[in-house]
Each structure stands twice: as structure tokens, then as C-alpha cells.
Coordinates of C-alpha atoms and ligand atoms in Angstrom, one line a residue:
M21 CA -0.8 11.1 -83.3
D22 CA -0.9 9.2 -79.9
R23 CA 2.5 7.5 -79.2
P24 CA 1.9 3.9 -78.1
R25 CA 2.2 3.8 -74.3
V26 CA 2.8 1.0 -71.9
L27 CA 0.0 0.7 -69.4
R28 CA 1.4 -0.3 -66.0
S29 CA 0.4 -3.9 -65.6
L30 CA -0.2 -5.3 -62.1
N31 CA -0.1 -8.8 -63.6
Y32 CA -1.1 -10.7 -60.5
S33 CA -4.6 -12.0 -60.9
R34 CA -4.8 -13.3 -57.3
C35 CA -5.1 -9.6 -56.3
V36 CA -8.1 -8.9 -58.3
L37 CA -10.8 -8.0 -55.8
K38 CA -13.2 -10.8 -55.2
N39 CA -15.1 -9.7 -52.2
E40 CA -17.0 -6.5 -51.5
P41 CA -16.4 -4.2 -54.5
V42 CA -14.0 -1.4 -53.9
R43 CA -15.9 1.8 -54.7
T44 CA -13.6 4.4 -56.2
L45 CA -14.4 8.0 -57.1
L46 CA -12.1 9.8 -59.5
L47 CA -12.6 13.6 -59.9
E48 CA -11.1 16.3 -62.2
N49 CA -10.8 14.4 -65.4
I50 CA -8.2 11.9 -64.2
H51 CA -6.4 10.2 -67.1
K52 CA -8.2 7.2 -68.7
D53 CA -5.2 4.9 -67.9
A54 CA -6.1 5.2 -64.2
V55 CA -9.7 4.2 -64.8
A56 CA -8.6 1.3 -67.1
L57 CA -6.1 0.0 -64.6
L58 CA -8.5 0.1 -61.6
E59 CA -11.4 -1.4 -63.5
S60 CA -9.2 -4.2 -64.7
Q61 CA -8.5 -5.0 -61.1
G62 CA -12.1 -5.2 -60.2
H63 CA -12.7 -1.7 -58.8
E64 CA -16.1 -0.1 -59.3
V65 CA -15.0 3.3 -60.7
E66 CA -17.1 6.5 -60.9
T67 CA -15.7 9.5 -62.7
V68 CA -16.5 13.2 -62.4
P69 CA -14.9 15.5 -64.9
R70 CA -14.6 18.5 -62.4
A71 CA -13.6 19.4 -58.9
L72 CA -16.3 19.2 -56.2
D73 CA -16.9 21.7 -53.4
E74 CA -16.9 20.6 -49.8
D75 CA -20.6 19.8 -49.4
E76 CA -20.9 18.0 -52.7
L77 CA -17.8 16.0 -52.0
I78 CA -19.1 14.9 -48.6
R79 CA -22.3 13.7 -50.3
R80 CA -20.4 11.9 -53.1
L81 CA -18.0 10.2 -50.7
D82 CA -20.8 8.2 -49.0
G83 CA -19.7 4.6 -49.1
V84 CA -16.6 5.4 -51.2
H85 CA -13.4 3.6 -50.3
L86 CA -10.9 5.4 -52.6
L87 CA -10.8 8.9 -53.8
G88 CA -8.7 10.3 -56.7
I89 CA -8.3 14.0 -57.2
R90 CA -6.0 16.5 -58.9
S91 CA -5.0 19.9 -57.6
K92 CA -8.4 21.7 -57.4
T93 CA -10.4 19.5 -55.0
Q94 CA -9.9 20.6 -51.3
V95 CA -10.0 17.6 -49.0
T96 CA -10.6 19.3 -45.7
A97 CA -10.8 17.9 -42.2
K98 CA -14.6 18.2 -42.4
V99 CA -14.6 16.0 -45.5
L100 CA -12.4 13.4 -44.0
A101 CA -14.5 13.3 -40.8
A102 CA -17.6 12.6 -42.8
A103 CA -16.1 10.0 -45.2
T104 CA -16.2 7.1 -42.8
E105 CA -15.5 4.5 -45.5
L106 CA -12.6 6.2 -47.1
R107 CA -9.3 4.2 -47.0
A108 CA -7.0 6.1 -49.3
I109 CA -6.7 9.3 -51.4
G110 CA -4.7 9.5 -54.6
A111 CA -3.5 13.0 -55.6
F112 CA -3.0 12.5 -59.3
C113 CA -0.5 15.3 -59.4
I114 CA 2.7 16.2 -57.6
G115 CA 1.5 18.5 -54.8
T116 CA -0.6 17.5 -51.8
D117 CA -1.3 20.9 -50.3
Q118 CA -5.0 20.5 -51.2
I119 CA -5.3 17.7 -48.7
D120 CA -5.4 18.1 -45.0
L121 CA -2.7 15.6 -44.5
G122 CA -2.7 15.8 -40.6
A123 CA -6.4 15.0 -40.6
A124 CA -6.0 12.2 -43.1
T125 CA -3.2 10.6 -41.0
R126 CA -5.2 10.9 -37.8
A127 CA -8.1 9.2 -39.6
G128 CA -5.7 6.4 -40.8
I129 CA -6.3 7.3 -44.5
A130 CA -3.3 6.7 -46.7
V131 CA -2.4 9.5 -49.2
F132 CA -0.4 8.9 -52.4
N133 CA 0.9 11.2 -55.2
A134 CA 3.1 11.0 -58.2
P135 CA 6.4 12.6 -57.4
F136 CA 8.4 11.6 -60.5
S137 CA 5.9 11.2 -63.3
N138 CA 6.7 14.6 -64.9
T139 CA 10.5 14.6 -64.2
R140 CA 11.4 13.9 -67.8
S141 CA 9.0 16.6 -69.1
V142 CA 10.7 19.3 -67.0
V143 CA 14.1 18.1 -68.1
E144 CA 13.2 18.3 -71.8
L145 CA 11.8 21.8 -71.4
A146 CA 15.0 22.9 -69.6
L147 CA 17.2 21.5 -72.4
A148 CA 15.0 23.1 -75.1
E149 CA 15.4 26.5 -73.3
I150 CA 19.1 26.1 -72.7
I151 CA 19.6 25.6 -76.5
A152 CA 17.1 28.3 -77.5
L153 CA 18.6 30.9 -75.2
T154 CA 22.3 30.1 -76.0
R155 CA 21.4 30.4 -79.6
R156 CA 19.3 33.5 -79.1
L157 CA 16.4 31.9 -81.0
T158 CA 13.9 34.0 -79.2
E159 CA 15.2 37.2 -80.7
K160 CA 15.6 35.7 -84.2
N161 CA 12.1 34.4 -84.0
A162 CA 10.7 37.8 -82.9
G163 CA 12.6 39.6 -85.6
M164 CA 11.3 37.3 -88.3
H165 CA 7.7 37.8 -87.2
A166 CA 8.4 41.6 -87.3
G167 CA 9.7 41.2 -90.9
V168 CA 13.4 41.7 -90.0
W169 CA 15.9 39.4 -91.7
N170 CA 19.0 39.4 -89.4
K171 CA 21.4 36.6 -90.4
D172 CA 24.1 37.2 -87.8
A173 CA 26.1 34.8 -85.7
A174 CA 27.0 37.3 -83.0
G175 CA 26.1 36.1 -79.5
S176 CA 24.9 32.8 -80.7
H177 CA 26.7 29.7 -79.3
E178 CA 26.6 25.9 -79.4
V179 CA 25.9 24.3 -76.0
R180 CA 28.7 21.8 -76.7
G181 CA 31.6 22.5 -74.4
R182 CA 29.8 25.0 -72.3
T183 CA 29.3 24.5 -68.6
L184 CA 25.9 23.8 -67.1
G185 CA 25.5 24.5 -63.3
I186 CA 22.6 22.6 -61.8
V187 CA 21.5 23.8 -58.4
G188 CA 19.5 21.0 -56.7
Y189 CA 20.6 17.6 -57.8
G190 CA 17.4 15.6 -57.1
N191 CA 15.1 13.7 -59.5
I192 CA 15.1 16.5 -62.1
G193 CA 18.7 17.8 -61.6
T194 CA 20.2 14.3 -62.0
Q195 CA 18.3 13.5 -65.1
L196 CA 19.1 16.8 -66.7
S197 CA 22.8 16.1 -65.8
V198 CA 22.8 12.9 -67.8
L199 CA 21.1 14.3 -70.9
A200 CA 23.1 17.6 -70.9
E201 CA 26.4 15.5 -70.8
N202 CA 25.1 13.6 -73.8
L203 CA 24.8 17.0 -75.6
G204 CA 28.4 17.6 -74.9
M205 CA 28.0 20.0 -72.0
R206 CA 30.2 20.0 -68.9
V207 CA 28.0 19.6 -65.9
V208 CA 28.7 20.9 -62.3
F209 CA 26.2 20.8 -59.5
Y210 CA 25.5 22.0 -56.1
D211 CA 23.2 20.4 -53.6
T212 CA 22.8 20.9 -49.9
A213 CA 22.6 17.1 -49.4
D214 CA 25.3 14.6 -50.2
K215 CA 24.6 13.4 -53.7
L216 CA 26.3 10.9 -56.0
A217 CA 27.7 12.6 -59.1
L218 CA 26.4 10.9 -62.2
G219 CA 28.6 10.4 -65.3
N220 CA 31.3 13.0 -65.3
A221 CA 29.5 15.6 -63.4
H222 CA 31.5 17.5 -60.8
R223 CA 30.1 18.3 -57.4
C224 CA 30.7 21.8 -56.2
A225 CA 31.4 22.4 -52.5
T226 CA 29.6 25.7 -52.5
L227 CA 27.0 27.6 -54.6
D228 CA 29.6 30.3 -55.3
E229 CA 31.9 27.7 -56.8
L230 CA 29.2 26.7 -59.2
L231 CA 28.3 30.3 -60.1
D232 CA 32.0 31.1 -60.8
V233 CA 32.3 28.5 -63.6
S234 CA 28.8 28.1 -65.1
D235 CA 27.7 29.5 -68.5
V236 CA 24.1 28.3 -67.7
V237 CA 22.7 28.2 -64.2
T238 CA 19.5 26.2 -63.7
L239 CA 17.6 25.8 -60.4
H240 CA 15.9 22.5 -59.4
V241 CA 15.7 22.9 -55.6
D242 CA 12.7 21.8 -53.7
G243 CA 10.1 24.1 -52.0
R244 CA 11.3 23.9 -48.3
P245 CA 10.6 27.2 -46.5
G246 CA 14.3 28.0 -46.2
N247 CA 14.6 28.3 -49.9
S248 CA 12.4 31.4 -50.1
G249 CA 14.4 34.2 -51.9
F250 CA 17.6 32.1 -51.6
F251 CA 18.7 33.2 -55.1
G252 CA 18.9 37.0 -55.4
E253 CA 21.1 40.1 -55.9
K254 CA 24.2 38.5 -54.6
Q255 CA 23.9 35.3 -56.6
F256 CA 23.1 37.1 -59.9
A257 CA 26.0 39.4 -59.4
R258 CA 28.3 36.4 -58.9
M259 CA 27.1 34.7 -62.1
R260 CA 29.6 35.0 -65.1
P261 CA 29.0 38.0 -67.5
G262 CA 27.0 36.7 -70.5
S263 CA 25.6 33.7 -68.7
I264 CA 22.1 32.3 -68.8
F265 CA 19.7 31.7 -65.9
L266 CA 16.8 29.2 -65.6
N267 CA 14.2 28.6 -62.9
L268 CA 11.7 25.7 -63.4
S269 CA 11.5 24.8 -59.7
R270 CA 9.5 27.2 -57.4
G271 CA 8.5 30.8 -58.0
F272 CA 9.4 32.1 -54.5
V273 CA 13.0 30.8 -54.6
I274 CA 14.3 33.8 -56.6
D275 CA 14.1 37.6 -56.4
H276 CA 12.5 38.6 -59.7
V277 CA 13.3 42.3 -59.3
A278 CA 17.0 41.6 -59.1
L279 CA 16.8 39.2 -62.0
R280 CA 15.2 41.9 -64.2
R281 CA 18.0 44.3 -63.2
Y282 CA 20.7 41.9 -64.2
L283 CA 19.0 41.2 -67.6
D284 CA 18.4 44.9 -68.2
S285 CA 22.1 45.6 -67.5
G286 CA 23.2 42.9 -69.9
H287 CA 25.1 41.0 -67.2
L288 CA 22.9 38.0 -67.9
A289 CA 22.4 37.1 -71.6
G290 CA 19.1 35.5 -71.2
A291 CA 16.6 33.6 -68.8
A292 CA 13.8 31.1 -68.8
V293 CA 11.3 31.2 -66.0
D294 CA 8.4 28.7 -65.7
V295 CA 7.3 29.4 -62.0
F296 CA 6.3 32.6 -60.4
P297 CA 5.8 33.9 -56.8
A298 CA 2.1 34.7 -57.6
E299 CA 0.6 32.8 -60.5
P300 CA -2.8 33.5 -62.0
K301 CA -5.6 31.2 -60.7
G302 CA -7.2 30.4 -64.0
R303 CA -6.7 30.1 -67.7
G304 CA -7.0 33.6 -69.4
D305 CA -6.4 35.5 -66.1
E306 CA -3.8 38.4 -66.5
F307 CA -0.2 37.4 -65.8
R308 CA 1.8 40.2 -64.1
S309 CA 5.5 40.0 -63.7
E310 CA 8.6 42.2 -63.7
L311 CA 10.0 40.0 -66.4
R312 CA 7.5 40.7 -69.1
G313 CA 8.6 42.4 -72.3
L314 CA 12.3 41.5 -72.1
P315 CA 14.3 40.2 -75.1
N316 CA 15.9 36.7 -74.8
V317 CA 13.7 35.8 -71.9
I318 CA 11.3 32.8 -72.2
L319 CA 8.3 32.9 -69.9
T320 CA 6.1 29.8 -69.6
P321 CA 2.9 29.4 -67.5
H322 CA 4.1 26.7 -65.1
I323 CA 4.1 24.0 -67.8
G324 CA 7.4 22.3 -67.0
G325 CA 5.6 19.1 -66.1
S326 CA 2.6 19.5 -68.4
T327 CA 2.7 16.9 -71.1
E328 CA 0.3 14.3 -72.2
E329 CA 3.0 11.6 -71.4
A330 CA 3.3 12.9 -67.8
Q331 CA -0.5 12.9 -67.4
A332 CA -0.7 9.3 -68.5
D333 CA 2.2 8.2 -66.3
I334 CA 0.6 10.0 -63.3
G335 CA -2.7 8.1 -64.0
S336 CA -1.2 4.7 -63.9
F337 CA 1.4 5.4 -61.2
V338 CA -1.1 6.7 -58.6
A339 CA -3.8 4.1 -59.6
E340 CA -1.3 1.3 -58.9
K341 CA -0.3 2.8 -55.6
L342 CA -4.0 2.9 -54.6
H343 CA -4.6 -0.6 -55.7
R344 CA -1.6 -2.1 -53.9
Y345 CA -2.7 -0.3 -50.8
V346 CA -6.1 -2.0 -51.0
V347 CA -4.9 -5.5 -51.7
E348 CA -1.6 -5.7 -49.9
G349 CA -1.6 -2.7 -47.5
A350 CA 1.6 -1.5 -49.3
T351 CA 2.4 2.1 -48.5
T352 CA 5.5 2.6 -50.6
L353 CA 5.9 6.3 -51.4
S354 CA 2.9 7.2 -49.3
V355 CA 2.9 10.9 -48.4
N356 CA 1.7 10.4 -44.8
L357 CA 1.9 6.8 -43.6
P358 CA 5.2 4.9 -42.8
A359 CA 6.4 3.1 -46.0
L360 CA 5.9 -0.7 -45.8
A361 CA 5.6 -3.4 -48.4
L362 CA 5.4 -7.1 -47.8
P363 CA 4.2 -9.6 -50.4
L364 CA 1.0 -11.3 -49.3
Q365 CA 1.3 -15.1 -49.4
P366 CA -1.8 -17.0 -50.7
G367 CA -3.7 -18.6 -47.9
N368 CA -2.8 -15.9 -45.4
H369 CA -4.8 -13.0 -44.2
R370 CA -3.1 -9.7 -43.4
L371 CA -4.1 -7.4 -40.6
A372 CA -3.1 -3.8 -41.6
H373 CA -3.2 -1.8 -38.4
V374 CA -2.8 2.0 -38.4
H375 CA -2.2 3.2 -34.7
H376 CA -1.0 5.9 -32.5
N377 CA 2.7 5.7 -32.3
V378 CA 3.1 5.1 -28.5
P379 CA 5.0 2.4 -26.7
G380 CA 3.6 -1.1 -26.4
V381 CA 1.3 -1.4 -29.4
L382 CA 3.3 -4.3 -31.0
A383 CA 3.4 -6.2 -27.8
E384 CA -0.4 -5.7 -27.2
V385 CA -1.3 -6.8 -30.7
N386 CA 0.8 -9.9 -30.4
S387 CA -0.5 -10.8 -27.0
I388 CA -4.1 -10.6 -28.3
L389 CA -3.1 -12.9 -31.2
A390 CA -1.3 -15.3 -28.8
A391 CA -4.2 -15.4 -26.4
H392 CA -6.5 -16.5 -29.2
S393 CA -3.8 -19.1 -30.5
V394 CA -3.3 -17.2 -33.8
N395 CA 0.1 -17.9 -35.2
I396 CA 2.0 -15.0 -36.9
E397 CA 3.4 -15.9 -40.3
G398 CA 5.1 -12.5 -41.0
Q399 CA 5.2 -9.1 -39.5
L400 CA 6.4 -5.5 -40.3
L401 CA 6.2 -2.4 -38.3
G402 CA 7.0 1.2 -39.4
T403 CA 6.4 4.5 -37.6
R404 CA 6.3 8.1 -38.8
G405 CA 5.8 10.9 -36.4
E406 CA 2.6 10.3 -34.4
V407 CA 1.5 7.3 -36.5
G408 CA 2.5 3.7 -36.6
Y409 CA 1.6 1.1 -39.2
L410 CA 1.8 -2.7 -38.6
L411 CA 1.3 -5.4 -41.1
T412 CA 0.8 -8.9 -39.6
D413 CA 0.2 -12.0 -41.7
I414 CA -1.8 -14.8 -40.1
G415 CA -3.5 -18.0 -41.3
Q416 CA -7.2 -17.9 -41.9
D417 CA -8.1 -19.7 -38.8
Y418 CA -9.1 -16.9 -36.4
T419 CA -12.4 -15.7 -34.9
E420 CA -14.2 -12.3 -35.2
E421 CA -13.4 -11.8 -31.6
V422 CA -9.7 -11.3 -32.4
L423 CA -10.7 -8.5 -34.7
T424 CA -13.0 -7.0 -32.2
K425 CA -10.2 -7.0 -29.6
L426 CA -7.7 -5.4 -32.0
R427 CA -10.2 -2.7 -33.0
G428 CA -11.0 -2.1 -29.3
M429 CA -7.4 -1.2 -28.5
P430 CA -7.2 2.5 -27.5
Q431 CA -4.2 3.0 -29.8
T432 CA -6.0 1.6 -32.9
I433 CA -6.9 4.2 -35.5
R434 CA -7.9 1.7 -38.2
L435 CA -7.7 -2.0 -38.8
R436 CA -8.2 -3.6 -42.2
V437 CA -8.2 -7.3 -43.0
L438 CA -6.6 -8.2 -46.4
P439 CA -7.3 -9.3 -48.9
W440 CA -10.3 -6.9 -49.0
L441 CA -12.6 -8.5 -46.5
T442 CA -13.6 -5.5 -44.3
Ligands
NAD23 N1 7.9 23.6 -63.5 C1 7.2 22.5 -63.2 O1 6.1 22.3 -63.8 C2 7.7 21.5 -62.2 C3 7.3 20.2 -62.4 C4 7.8 19.2 -61.4 C5 8.6 19.7 -60.4 N2 8.9 21.0 -60.3 C6 9.8 21.5 -59.1 O2 11.1 21.2 -59.4 C7 11.8 21.1 -58.2 C8 12.7 19.9 -58.2 O3 11.9 18.7 -58.3 P1 12.6 17.3 -58.0 O4 11.5 16.3 -58.2 O5 13.9 17.2 -58.6 O6 12.9 17.5 -56.4 P2 13.8 16.6 -55.5 O7 13.2 16.8 -54.1 O8 14.1 15.3 -56.0 O9 15.2 17.4 -55.6 C9 15.4 18.7 -54.9 C10 16.9 18.7 -54.6 O10 17.2 20.1 -54.2 C11 18.2 20.0 -53.1 N3 18.1 21.3 -52.5 C12 17.1 21.8 -51.7 N4 17.4 23.1 -51.3 C13 18.6 23.4 -51.9 C14 19.4 24.5 -51.9 N5 19.0 25.7 -51.3 N6 20.6 24.5 -52.6 C15 21.0 23.3 -53.2 N7 20.2 22.2 -53.3 C16 19.1 22.2 -52.6 C17 17.7 18.8 -52.3 O11 18.7 18.4 -51.5 C18 17.3 17.9 -53.4 O12 18.3 17.0 -53.8 C19 10.8 21.1 -57.1 O13 10.7 22.4 -56.5 C20 9.5 20.8 -57.8 O14 8.4 21.4 -57.1 C21 8.4 21.9 -61.1

């Protein structure tokens, strides 16, 4: 049965689009909450249940202002060059590797994703696996299906009082920390960045310190290149005899051959792995791994974040980001543009100016406005790498010539006038 869900509500009718309709194309079966939210704000939404190839995507993007995709649609530089009306792309997922971010930035197209919508789903799977492995449920379950009644407490433990070592104390690591303490676990963590310890968690100064004391070690590090193979032979050897290992972060961060050796030898009592260095492309493809066929090892097909709740949250989260970009120019949590947010006052117009990040842009914009007697009511500038983003609020008393001058600046990548006028 569907759990009642709260649809994110934008709740500010002045932002409902009143001018030229915003044409929004959503591909790959994006959740219905996204469609509902955008339509309620006046978008003209077209949905396609599958990914499109490059040529078809170029055709379908003619006249489209916002594009929503999931992980399968490749948004290449060629697509972006052809999509002259496109203002923003929503990746209704976590990763954005499928989008040529450099080309999007150079074209002044904002990209958004949903970095936290499935955090809770990953945490709940990790907790379920920690309990199942500590209790050796996997073996009991396999025995029962094979007709073996083995009522035996040996090797089965409560998690209460045991020590959980969290490597990577980010969105997922911190939430796991809080819930694990509620189960009575002692939590220690190690993070390469300075992180505030939540609850009674203890921060370890080194990874070795964490490995020395943990009954369960769980990885929640990010996918930066330096993390490739960072957990291998030396770290498994350092783990306590009889301890349990989990990886629900990225497949390439651990050495699977070494993990198998330490499981075979009995040094590790169990493991749960959700992510793999090479994952099958499609449903039904063969899964190959050194870790197949081992007792007390839970293997899952990268489903840590795959729940219906996470999909619904991704839908409304990204849809809201797209809509706020359209009506306010807000780039909070954008993947490629500087993060700016400034409430738009009724009666004002906003110039949202994406430009090359070179000296003198602010001065030039302001001198054009001053030369045309346009008063600035509010202004915010942010830069990120090669690109700058400037929000300037002005009254409605200006001429088209002002816009022509601003668009004609050599540094200008894109100028939008908000609310949605051009
Ligand atoms: N299994 C799934 O389906 C699934 C779903 C969502 C996220 N993930 C993955 O989970 C991981 C964590 O996600 P998140 O949202 O918590 O990320 P995050 O960026 O919020 O946190 C990552 C943390 O790891 C730390 N870190 C990086 N390298 C480290 C290292 N070598 N040693 C110690 N700390 C290190 C960072 O400083 C950061 O605090 C990511 O790799 C993400 O891709 C998997």
C-alpha cells in the first residue's frame, strides 16, 4: 500500500508562470510527483518513458526550456549546442556523469541533481545488513531453505554494545551514526575532512585507529579518484578477527580479491557489498564477482538508494530546483553554476547574467545600467571556475536597449530576465 507522502509545495502563487509557457521535457519515466509539481506551477510538461538517443534528443529539444533525465540519457556537447532554448537540466538521480557539464556551463545551462534524496534508503539497508550479518541470518536462512534445522546461538550476536566504525562521515555516514547509536551501538568514525561528531560518536584520528576497535566497518566515502583501491589487503588484515565489513559506497574503492581472501580465511565473519568495480549494464545480465558463493556474505545489485520513497523525493526535489531556477534564478545546489539565491521582490525584474569569469564584468554591467538611468534594487555575484553568475534586481522601468547592450557584452554567456519574460 502506498504510504501517504508529502508533495513538496512551493506555495508562492506569484511565481506561477504567467508569460510564455515554460516547455519542459521529462524523459526516462521520471516520478509523477515531478510532473505534478511542475504542472501545478504552470509548466507545459511532456513526458517520455524511455531514454532518447542523441539524434532523437536533439529533435525533441527544439523549443524546450527545461530537460529532465535520469541516468541513461547522454546529454552530449552536440545536444547542448543544438538546444538553443534550453535553460536548465535536471538529473533526477545522484550522478551527473551522463551530462557534459563543461559544455553545459559554457552554454550557461544550469544543471541540478538530487544528492541527498536516497540517503535514508542507503542507511536503512546498511542497518538491516549489520543486524543480519551479526546474527548470521544469511546462513540460517540458507539452511532452512535446504531443509536444515540448526537452532544454535554460536556466532550470533546482538548489535547492542558493539562498535560500528564508519569510514566517510558525510550525508550517509552521519545519518547512520545517529540511527546506530539509537540501536545501542558505539559509533566511531574516520573522515579525511574535519567533521562534527554527532551524538556520542567518537572521531578517530586515523583509519587504523578505527580498524583496531570496530566490530563492524562500513564504508561511505565519496568517489574521488584518490579513493580507488584505498581499502585493501593492509586494511582487511588490520580489522579485528571476527569483524564484519560493508561497502555501499563505490565499487572501485576496495580490493575484492583481498576481501575474498579474508572471508575465506575466517578473519572476517561476514560482509555486505552493494557496489562493484564492474557492474552489469542491464537487468538480467550476468553478474561476475570474486565474492559469489560465500556464506554470510550479502550481495545486492547496487540498490542501496533504490526505494520508492527515494524516487518520489528525487522527483519533487529536482523539479523544485528547476522551477526556482526558472522563476528566481536560484542556483542553490547547482552542480555547475555558482550557488546564488535571492528572494525576488514583487514589482522588480531580475537580470540573471551568466558570464565568463574575467575581471570587470560587474563594473561593466553596472555602468550600462547607470548610463540608462536604471536603479539597482539588489545584486548578488558568485563565481565558480571559469563562470560567473550575477543576479541584479531592477525596477520595471527600462528599455530593450539595456538588454541589447548587456547581451552584447563579450563576456556574456546568457542573460535571462525574470520573472520569465525572455
Ligand atoms: N549504494 C547506493 O545505491 C548509493 C546510494 C547513494 C550514495 N552512494 C554512495 O555513498 C557514498 C557516500 O555518499 P554521501 O552522500 O554520504 O557522500 P558525502 O560526499 O556526503 O560524504 C562522503 C564523505 O567521505 C569522506 N571521505 C572521502 N574520502 C575519504 C577517505 N578516503 N577516508 C575517509 N573519509 C573520506 C568525505 O570527506 C565526506 O565527508 C558516495 O560514494 C555515494 O556515491 C551509494
